[in-house]
mmCIF file of C-alpha atoms in Angstrom:
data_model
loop_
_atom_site.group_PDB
_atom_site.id
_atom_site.type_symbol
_atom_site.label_atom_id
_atom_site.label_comp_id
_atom_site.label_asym_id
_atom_site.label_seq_id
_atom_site.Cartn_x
_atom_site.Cartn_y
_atom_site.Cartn_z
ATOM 1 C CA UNK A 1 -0.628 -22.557 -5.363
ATOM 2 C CA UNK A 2 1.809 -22.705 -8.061
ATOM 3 C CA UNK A 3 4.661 -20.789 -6.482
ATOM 4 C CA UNK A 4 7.719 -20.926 -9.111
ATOM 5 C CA UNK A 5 11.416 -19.867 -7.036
ATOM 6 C CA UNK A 6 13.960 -18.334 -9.516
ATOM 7 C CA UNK A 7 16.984 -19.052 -7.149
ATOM 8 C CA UNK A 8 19.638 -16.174 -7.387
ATOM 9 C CA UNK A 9 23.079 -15.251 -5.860
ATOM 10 C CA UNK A 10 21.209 -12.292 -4.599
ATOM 11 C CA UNK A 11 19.276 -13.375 -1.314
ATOM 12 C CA UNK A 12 19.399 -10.119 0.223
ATOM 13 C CA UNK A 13 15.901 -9.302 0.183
ATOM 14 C CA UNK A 14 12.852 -11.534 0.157
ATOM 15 C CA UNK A 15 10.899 -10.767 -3.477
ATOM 16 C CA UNK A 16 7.617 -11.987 -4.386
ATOM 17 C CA UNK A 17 6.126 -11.597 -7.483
ATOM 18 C CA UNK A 18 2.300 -11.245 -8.881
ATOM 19 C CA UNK A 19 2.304 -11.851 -12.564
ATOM 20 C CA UNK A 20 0.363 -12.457 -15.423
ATOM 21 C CA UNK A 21 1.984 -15.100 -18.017
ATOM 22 C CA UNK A 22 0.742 -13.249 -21.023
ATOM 23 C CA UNK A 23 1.649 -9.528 -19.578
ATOM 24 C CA UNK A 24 5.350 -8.756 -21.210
ATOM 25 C CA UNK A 25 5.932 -5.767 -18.231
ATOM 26 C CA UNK A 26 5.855 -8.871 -16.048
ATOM 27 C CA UNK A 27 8.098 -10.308 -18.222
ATOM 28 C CA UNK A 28 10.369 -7.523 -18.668
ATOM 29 C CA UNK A 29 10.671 -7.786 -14.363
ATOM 30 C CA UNK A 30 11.391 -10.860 -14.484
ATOM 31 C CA UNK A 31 14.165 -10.700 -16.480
ATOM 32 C CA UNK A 32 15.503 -7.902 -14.495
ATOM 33 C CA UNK A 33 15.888 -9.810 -11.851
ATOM 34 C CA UNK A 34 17.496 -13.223 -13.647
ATOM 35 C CA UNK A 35 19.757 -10.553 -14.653
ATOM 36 C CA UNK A 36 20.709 -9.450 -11.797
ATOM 37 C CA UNK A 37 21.268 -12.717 -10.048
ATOM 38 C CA UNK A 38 18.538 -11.949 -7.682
ATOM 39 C CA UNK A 39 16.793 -14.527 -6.091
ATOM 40 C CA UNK A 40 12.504 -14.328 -6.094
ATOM 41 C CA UNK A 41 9.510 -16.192 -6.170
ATOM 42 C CA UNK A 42 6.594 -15.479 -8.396
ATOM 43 C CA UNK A 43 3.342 -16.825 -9.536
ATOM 44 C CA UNK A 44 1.417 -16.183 -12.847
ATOM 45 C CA UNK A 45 -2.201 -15.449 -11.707
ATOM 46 C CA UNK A 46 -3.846 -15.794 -14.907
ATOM 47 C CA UNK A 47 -2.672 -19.739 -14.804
ATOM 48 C CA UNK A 48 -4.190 -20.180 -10.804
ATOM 49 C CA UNK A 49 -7.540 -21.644 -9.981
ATOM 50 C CA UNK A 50 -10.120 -19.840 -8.715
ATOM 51 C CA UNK A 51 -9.438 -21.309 -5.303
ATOM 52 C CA UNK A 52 -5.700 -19.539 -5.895
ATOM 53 C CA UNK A 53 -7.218 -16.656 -7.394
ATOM 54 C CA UNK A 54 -9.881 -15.721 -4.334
ATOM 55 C CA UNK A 55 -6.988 -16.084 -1.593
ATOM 56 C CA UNK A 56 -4.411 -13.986 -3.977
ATOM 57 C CA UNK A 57 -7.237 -11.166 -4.219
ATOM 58 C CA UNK A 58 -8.041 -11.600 -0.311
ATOM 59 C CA UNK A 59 -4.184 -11.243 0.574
ATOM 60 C CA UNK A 60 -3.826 -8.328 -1.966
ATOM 61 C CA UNK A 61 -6.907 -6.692 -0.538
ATOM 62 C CA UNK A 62 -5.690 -7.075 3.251
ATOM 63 C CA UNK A 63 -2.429 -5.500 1.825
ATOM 64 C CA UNK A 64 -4.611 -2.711 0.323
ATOM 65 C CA UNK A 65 -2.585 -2.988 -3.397
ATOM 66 C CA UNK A 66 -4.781 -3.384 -6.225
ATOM 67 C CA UNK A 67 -5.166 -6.372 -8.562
ATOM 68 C CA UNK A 68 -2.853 -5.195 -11.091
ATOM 69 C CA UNK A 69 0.140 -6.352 -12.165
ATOM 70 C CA UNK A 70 3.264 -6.637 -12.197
ATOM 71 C CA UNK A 71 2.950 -6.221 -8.329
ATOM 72 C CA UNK A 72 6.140 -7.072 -6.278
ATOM 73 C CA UNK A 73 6.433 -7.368 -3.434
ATOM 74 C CA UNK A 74 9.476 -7.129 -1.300
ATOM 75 C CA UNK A 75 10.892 -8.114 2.148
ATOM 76 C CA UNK A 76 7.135 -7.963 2.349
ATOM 77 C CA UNK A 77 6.596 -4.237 3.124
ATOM 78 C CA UNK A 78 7.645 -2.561 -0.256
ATOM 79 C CA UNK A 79 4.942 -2.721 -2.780
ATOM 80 C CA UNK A 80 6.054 -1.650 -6.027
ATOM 81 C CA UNK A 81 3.047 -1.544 -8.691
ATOM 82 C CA UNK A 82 4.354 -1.678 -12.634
ATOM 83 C CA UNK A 83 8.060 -2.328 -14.184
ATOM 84 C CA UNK A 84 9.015 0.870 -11.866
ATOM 85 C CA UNK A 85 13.290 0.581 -13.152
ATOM 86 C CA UNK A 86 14.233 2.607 -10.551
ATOM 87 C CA UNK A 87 12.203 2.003 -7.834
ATOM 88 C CA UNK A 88 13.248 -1.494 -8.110
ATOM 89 C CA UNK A 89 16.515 -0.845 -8.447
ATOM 90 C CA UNK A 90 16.597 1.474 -5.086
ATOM 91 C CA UNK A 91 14.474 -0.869 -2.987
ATOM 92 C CA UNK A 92 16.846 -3.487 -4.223
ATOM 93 C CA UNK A 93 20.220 -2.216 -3.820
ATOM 94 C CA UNK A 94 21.082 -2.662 -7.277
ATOM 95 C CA UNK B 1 -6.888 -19.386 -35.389
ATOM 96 C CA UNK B 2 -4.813 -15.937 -34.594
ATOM 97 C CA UNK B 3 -1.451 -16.376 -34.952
ATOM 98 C CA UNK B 4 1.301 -14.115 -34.378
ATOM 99 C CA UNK B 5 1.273 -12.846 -37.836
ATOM 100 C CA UNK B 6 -1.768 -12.120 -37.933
ATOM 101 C CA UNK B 7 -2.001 -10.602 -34.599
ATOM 102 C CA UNK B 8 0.887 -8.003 -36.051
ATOM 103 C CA UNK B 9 -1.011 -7.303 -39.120
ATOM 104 C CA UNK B 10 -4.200 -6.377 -37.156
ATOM 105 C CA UNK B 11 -2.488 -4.246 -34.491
ATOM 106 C CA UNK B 12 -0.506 -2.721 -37.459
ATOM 107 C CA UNK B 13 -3.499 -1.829 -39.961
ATOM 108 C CA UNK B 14 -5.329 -0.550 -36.439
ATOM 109 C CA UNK B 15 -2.133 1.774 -34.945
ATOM 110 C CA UNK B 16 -1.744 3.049 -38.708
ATOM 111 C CA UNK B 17 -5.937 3.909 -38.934
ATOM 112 C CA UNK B 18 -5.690 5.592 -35.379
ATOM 113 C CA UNK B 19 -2.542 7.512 -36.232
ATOM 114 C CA UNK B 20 -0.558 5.255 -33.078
ATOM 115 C CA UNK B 21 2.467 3.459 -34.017
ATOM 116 C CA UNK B 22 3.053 -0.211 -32.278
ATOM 117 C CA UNK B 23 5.863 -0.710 -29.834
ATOM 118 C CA UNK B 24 9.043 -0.216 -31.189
ATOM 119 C CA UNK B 25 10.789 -2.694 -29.073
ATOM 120 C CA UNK B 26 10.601 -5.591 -31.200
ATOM 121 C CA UNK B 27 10.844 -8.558 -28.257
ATOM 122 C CA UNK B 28 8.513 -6.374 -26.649
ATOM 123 C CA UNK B 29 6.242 -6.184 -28.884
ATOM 124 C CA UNK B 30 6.415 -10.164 -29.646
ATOM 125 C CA UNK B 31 5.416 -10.807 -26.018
ATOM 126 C CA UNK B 32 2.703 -8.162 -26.472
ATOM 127 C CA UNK B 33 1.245 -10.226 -29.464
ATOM 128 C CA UNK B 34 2.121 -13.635 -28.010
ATOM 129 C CA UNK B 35 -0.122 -12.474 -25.295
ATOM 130 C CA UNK B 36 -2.843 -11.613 -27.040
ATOM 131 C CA UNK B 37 -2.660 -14.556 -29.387
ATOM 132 C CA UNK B 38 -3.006 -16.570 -26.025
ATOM 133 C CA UNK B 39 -5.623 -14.960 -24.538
ATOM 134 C CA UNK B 40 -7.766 -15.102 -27.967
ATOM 135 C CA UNK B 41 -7.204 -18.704 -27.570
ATOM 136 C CA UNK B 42 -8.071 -19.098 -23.949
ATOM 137 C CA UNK B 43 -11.112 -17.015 -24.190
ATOM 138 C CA UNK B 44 -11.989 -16.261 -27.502
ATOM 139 C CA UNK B 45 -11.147 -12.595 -28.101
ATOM 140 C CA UNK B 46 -7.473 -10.780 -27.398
ATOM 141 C CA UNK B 47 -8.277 -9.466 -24.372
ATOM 142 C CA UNK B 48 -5.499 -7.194 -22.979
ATOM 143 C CA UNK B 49 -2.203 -9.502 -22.480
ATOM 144 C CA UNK B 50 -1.276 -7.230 -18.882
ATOM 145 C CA UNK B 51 -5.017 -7.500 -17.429
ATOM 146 C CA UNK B 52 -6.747 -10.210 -15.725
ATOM 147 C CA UNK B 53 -9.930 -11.583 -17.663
ATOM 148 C CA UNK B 54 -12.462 -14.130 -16.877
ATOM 149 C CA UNK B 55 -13.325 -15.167 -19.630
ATOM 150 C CA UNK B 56 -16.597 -13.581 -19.660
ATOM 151 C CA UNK B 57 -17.451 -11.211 -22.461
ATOM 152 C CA UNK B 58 -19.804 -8.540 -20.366
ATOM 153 C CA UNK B 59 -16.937 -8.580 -17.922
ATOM 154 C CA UNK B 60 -14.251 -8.451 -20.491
ATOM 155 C CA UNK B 61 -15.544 -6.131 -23.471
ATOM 156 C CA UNK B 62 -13.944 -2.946 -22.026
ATOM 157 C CA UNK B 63 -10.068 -4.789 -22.092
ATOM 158 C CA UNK B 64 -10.609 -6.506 -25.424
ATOM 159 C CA UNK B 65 -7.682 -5.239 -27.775
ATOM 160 C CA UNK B 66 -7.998 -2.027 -28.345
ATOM 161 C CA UNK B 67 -9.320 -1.324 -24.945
ATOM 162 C CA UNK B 68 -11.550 1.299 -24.110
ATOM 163 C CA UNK B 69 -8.580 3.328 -22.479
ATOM 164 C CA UNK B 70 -6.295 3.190 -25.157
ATOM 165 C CA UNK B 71 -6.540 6.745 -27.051
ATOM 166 C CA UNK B 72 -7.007 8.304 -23.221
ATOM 167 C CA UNK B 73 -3.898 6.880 -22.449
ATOM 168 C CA UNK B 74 -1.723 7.111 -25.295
ATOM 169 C CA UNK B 75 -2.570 10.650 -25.422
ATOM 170 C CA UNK B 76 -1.753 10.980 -21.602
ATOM 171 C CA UNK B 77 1.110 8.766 -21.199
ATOM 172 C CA UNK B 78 2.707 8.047 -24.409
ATOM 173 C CA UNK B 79 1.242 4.880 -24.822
ATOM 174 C CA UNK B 80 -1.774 2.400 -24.102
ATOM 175 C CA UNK B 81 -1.774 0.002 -20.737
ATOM 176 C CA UNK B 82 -0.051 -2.674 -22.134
ATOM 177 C CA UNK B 83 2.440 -0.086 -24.374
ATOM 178 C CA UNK B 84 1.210 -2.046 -27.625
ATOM 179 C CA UNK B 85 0.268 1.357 -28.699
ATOM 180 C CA UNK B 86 2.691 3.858 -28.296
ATOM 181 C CA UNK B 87 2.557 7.972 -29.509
ATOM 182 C CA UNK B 88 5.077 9.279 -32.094
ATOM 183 C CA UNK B 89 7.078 10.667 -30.389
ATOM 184 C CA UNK B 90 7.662 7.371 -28.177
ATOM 185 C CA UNK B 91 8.000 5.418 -31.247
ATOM 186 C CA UNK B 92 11.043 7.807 -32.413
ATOM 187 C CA UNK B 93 12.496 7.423 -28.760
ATOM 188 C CA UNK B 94 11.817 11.598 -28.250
ATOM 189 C CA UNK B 95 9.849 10.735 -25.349
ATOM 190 C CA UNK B 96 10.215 7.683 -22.755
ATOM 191 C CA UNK B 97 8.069 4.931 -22.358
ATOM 192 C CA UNK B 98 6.861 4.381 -18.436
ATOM 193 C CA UNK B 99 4.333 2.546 -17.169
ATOM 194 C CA UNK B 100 0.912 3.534 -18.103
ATOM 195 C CA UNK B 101 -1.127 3.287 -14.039
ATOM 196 C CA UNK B 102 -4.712 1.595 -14.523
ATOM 197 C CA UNK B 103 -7.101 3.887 -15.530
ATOM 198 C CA UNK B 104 -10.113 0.999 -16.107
ATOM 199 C CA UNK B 105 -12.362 2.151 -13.210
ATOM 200 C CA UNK B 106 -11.912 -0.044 -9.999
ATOM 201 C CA UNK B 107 -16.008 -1.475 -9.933
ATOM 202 C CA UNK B 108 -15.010 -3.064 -13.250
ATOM 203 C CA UNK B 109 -11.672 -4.607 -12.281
ATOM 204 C CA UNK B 110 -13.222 -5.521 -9.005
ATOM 205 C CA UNK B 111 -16.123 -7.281 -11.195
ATOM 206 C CA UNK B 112 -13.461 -9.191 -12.733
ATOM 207 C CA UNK B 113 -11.101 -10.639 -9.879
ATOM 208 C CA UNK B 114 -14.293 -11.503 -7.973
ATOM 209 C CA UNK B 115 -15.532 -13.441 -11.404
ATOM 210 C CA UNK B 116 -11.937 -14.911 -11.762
ATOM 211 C CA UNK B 117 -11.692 -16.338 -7.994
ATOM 212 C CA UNK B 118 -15.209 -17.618 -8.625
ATOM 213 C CA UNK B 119 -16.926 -15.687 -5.738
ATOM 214 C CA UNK B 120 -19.942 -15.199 -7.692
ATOM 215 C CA UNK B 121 -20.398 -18.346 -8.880
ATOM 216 C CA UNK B 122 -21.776 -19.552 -5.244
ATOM 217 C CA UNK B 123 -25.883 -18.062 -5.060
ATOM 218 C CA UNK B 124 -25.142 -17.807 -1.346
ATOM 219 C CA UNK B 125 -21.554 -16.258 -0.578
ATOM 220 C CA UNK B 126 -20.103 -13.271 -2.296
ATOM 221 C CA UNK B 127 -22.741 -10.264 -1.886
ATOM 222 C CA UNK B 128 -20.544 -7.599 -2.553
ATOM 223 C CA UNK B 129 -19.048 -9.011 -5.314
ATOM 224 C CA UNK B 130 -22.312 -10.262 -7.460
ATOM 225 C CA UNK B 131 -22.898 -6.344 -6.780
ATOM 226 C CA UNK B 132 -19.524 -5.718 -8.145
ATOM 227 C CA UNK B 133 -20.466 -7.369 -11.034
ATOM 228 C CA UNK B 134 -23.507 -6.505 -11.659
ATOM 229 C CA UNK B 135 -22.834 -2.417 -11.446
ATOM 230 C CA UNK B 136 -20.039 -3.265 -13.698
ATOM 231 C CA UNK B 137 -22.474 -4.774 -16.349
ATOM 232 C CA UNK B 138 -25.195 -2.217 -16.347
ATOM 233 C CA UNK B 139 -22.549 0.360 -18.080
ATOM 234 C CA UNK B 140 -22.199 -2.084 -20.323
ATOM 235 C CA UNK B 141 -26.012 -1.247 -21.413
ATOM 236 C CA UNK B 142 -26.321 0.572 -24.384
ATOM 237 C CA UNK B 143 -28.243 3.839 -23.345
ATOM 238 C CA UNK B 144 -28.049 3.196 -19.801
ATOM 239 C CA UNK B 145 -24.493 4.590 -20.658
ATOM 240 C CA UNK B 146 -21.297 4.820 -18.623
ATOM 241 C CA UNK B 147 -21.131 8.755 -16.957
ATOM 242 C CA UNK B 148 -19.504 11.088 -19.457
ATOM 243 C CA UNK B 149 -20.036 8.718 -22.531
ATOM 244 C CA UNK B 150 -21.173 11.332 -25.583
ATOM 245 C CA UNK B 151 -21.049 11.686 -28.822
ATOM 246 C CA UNK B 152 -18.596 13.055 -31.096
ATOM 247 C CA UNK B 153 -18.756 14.015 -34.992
ATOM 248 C CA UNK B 154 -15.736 14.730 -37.152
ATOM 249 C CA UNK B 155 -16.315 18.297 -38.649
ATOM 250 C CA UNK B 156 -14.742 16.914 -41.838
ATOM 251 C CA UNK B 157 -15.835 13.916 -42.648
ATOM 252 C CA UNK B 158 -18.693 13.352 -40.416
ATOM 253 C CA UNK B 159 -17.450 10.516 -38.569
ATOM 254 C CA UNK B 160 -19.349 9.916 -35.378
ATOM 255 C CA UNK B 161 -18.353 8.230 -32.256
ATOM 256 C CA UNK B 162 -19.770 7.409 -28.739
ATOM 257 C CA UNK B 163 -17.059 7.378 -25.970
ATOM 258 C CA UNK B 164 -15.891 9.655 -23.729
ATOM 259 C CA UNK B 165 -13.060 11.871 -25.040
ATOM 260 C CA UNK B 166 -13.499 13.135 -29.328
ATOM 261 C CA UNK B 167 -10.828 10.011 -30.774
ATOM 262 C CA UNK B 168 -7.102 10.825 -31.538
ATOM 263 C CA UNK B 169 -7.373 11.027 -34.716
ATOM 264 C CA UNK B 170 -10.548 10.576 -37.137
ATOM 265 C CA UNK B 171 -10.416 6.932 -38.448
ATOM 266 C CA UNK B 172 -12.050 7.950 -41.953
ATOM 267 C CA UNK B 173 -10.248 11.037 -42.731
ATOM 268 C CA UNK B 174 -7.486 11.216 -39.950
ATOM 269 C CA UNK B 175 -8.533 14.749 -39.098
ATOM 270 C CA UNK B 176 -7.109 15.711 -35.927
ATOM 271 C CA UNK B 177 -8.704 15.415 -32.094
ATOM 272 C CA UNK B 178 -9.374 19.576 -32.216
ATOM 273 C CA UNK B 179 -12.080 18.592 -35.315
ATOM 274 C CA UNK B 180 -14.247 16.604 -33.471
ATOM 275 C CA UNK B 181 -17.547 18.099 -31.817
ATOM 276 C CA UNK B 182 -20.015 17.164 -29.562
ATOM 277 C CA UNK B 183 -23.639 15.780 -30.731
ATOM 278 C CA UNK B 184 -26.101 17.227 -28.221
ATOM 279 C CA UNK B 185 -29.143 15.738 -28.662
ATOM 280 C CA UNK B 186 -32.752 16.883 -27.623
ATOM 281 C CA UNK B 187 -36.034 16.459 -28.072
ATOM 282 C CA UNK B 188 -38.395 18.542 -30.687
ATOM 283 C CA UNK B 189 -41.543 19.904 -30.546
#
């Protein structure tokens, strides 16, 4: 699976990222976090196989969080659906 | 070939026929377009730049730009799914721009992933999703009709349109949402 790491000064929290490469809200979090020095991971599902794609939509159905994106992810218990500013901001400390 | 340009001029010439205004974020906006100018090129139609396609047109018509849930959700929210299309009053900065939560029914986006991670390619595997799929495509039927689809005529002009909400504003003569009625149909004799 073609996992990309942004690294970051920021390792407080474990981030994961489910993006499309086309979708510019998944753009817009991904910048927020560059900016912020914070360290995540992300893949762009729209560029996975279908292999990639059927364990991405098992893992997001065993999680119960819809196919939608930008979906992140963090510590891996915070699911934050959309470019959610201040959500991400809270659950991140920032 | 779409390219950007021409991806502007089309979303422009549409936003300005539907009364919407395009996102007035410009580097926004270019990812927007860039989006859709990729997807036309993967797939062969702009199908929404923040929704997963498959590349199939049965499974993609109802997310090709402009989506089936745009006016619903411009009216709603301020602007469409992606935020190409954005309301007025978000386009003069009166309101705030958010994120617009899914509103394409969850059968149809189901149909889709399952497509995508190639469940239903396999004759054997994959039950639930070739029904997935296939429940998603008989809305797609003309006259077999998606639940609350009707029609709507513009008092004015005349206009008539089959969806499920009267449009945002009359394409032909731009009269407003309140002009539309419904078409109820019945049999004679």
């Amino acid at each position: 699976m073609q996992v990309v790491k942004v690294p970051g000064k920021d390792k407080r929290h474990k981030v994961f990222l489910y993006a499309l490469s086309t979708c510019a809200w998944c753009k817009k979090t991904k910048k927020f976090l560059e900016d912020r020095g914070i360290e995540f991971e992300y893949i762009d599902v729209d560029r996975c196989s279908k292999e990639d794609v059927a364990a991405i939509k098992s893992e997001l159905e065993r999680r119960g969080a819809p196919m939608s994106f930008p979906l992140i992810i963090i510590d891996d218990k915070v699911e934050i659906l959309g470019f959610k500013e201040d959500e991400l901001k809270e659950a991140l400390g920032v | 070939m779409t390219n950007l340009d021409s991806a502007r001029r089309r979303a422009e010439s549409d936003a300005k026929s539907r009364g919407y205004f395009l996102n007035p974020d410009e580097s926004f906006l270019k990812d927007l377009l860039e989006g859709l100018v990729e997807n036309e090129r993967r797939y062969g139609y702009p199908s929404c730049p923040c929704r997963i396609a498959t590349g199939e047109f049965r499974l993609d018509r109802d997310i090709i730009c402009p989506c089936d849930y745009r006016d619903a959700d411009v009216e709603e929210y301020g602007a469409c799914y992606c935020a190409l299309y954005v309301r007025r009053d978000v386009f003069e900065g009166k309101a705030p721009l958010r994120p617009v939560p899914e509103r394409r029914p969850a059968k149809r986006q189901a149909a889709a992933v399952s497509y995508a991670s190639g469940a239903i390619a396999s004759e054997s595997g994959g039950s639930k999703d070739k029904a997935d799929v296939d429940k998603a495509e008989k809305g797609n039927a003309l006259g077999g009709g998606e639940p609350g689809m009707k029609l709507w005529y513009c008092k004015q002009c005349g206009y008539v349109a089959f969806r499920d909400e009267p449009p945002y504003v009359c394409p032909i003569c731009k009269a407003k949402k309140e002009m539309f009625g419904e078409v109820k149909l019945g049999l004679v004799g």
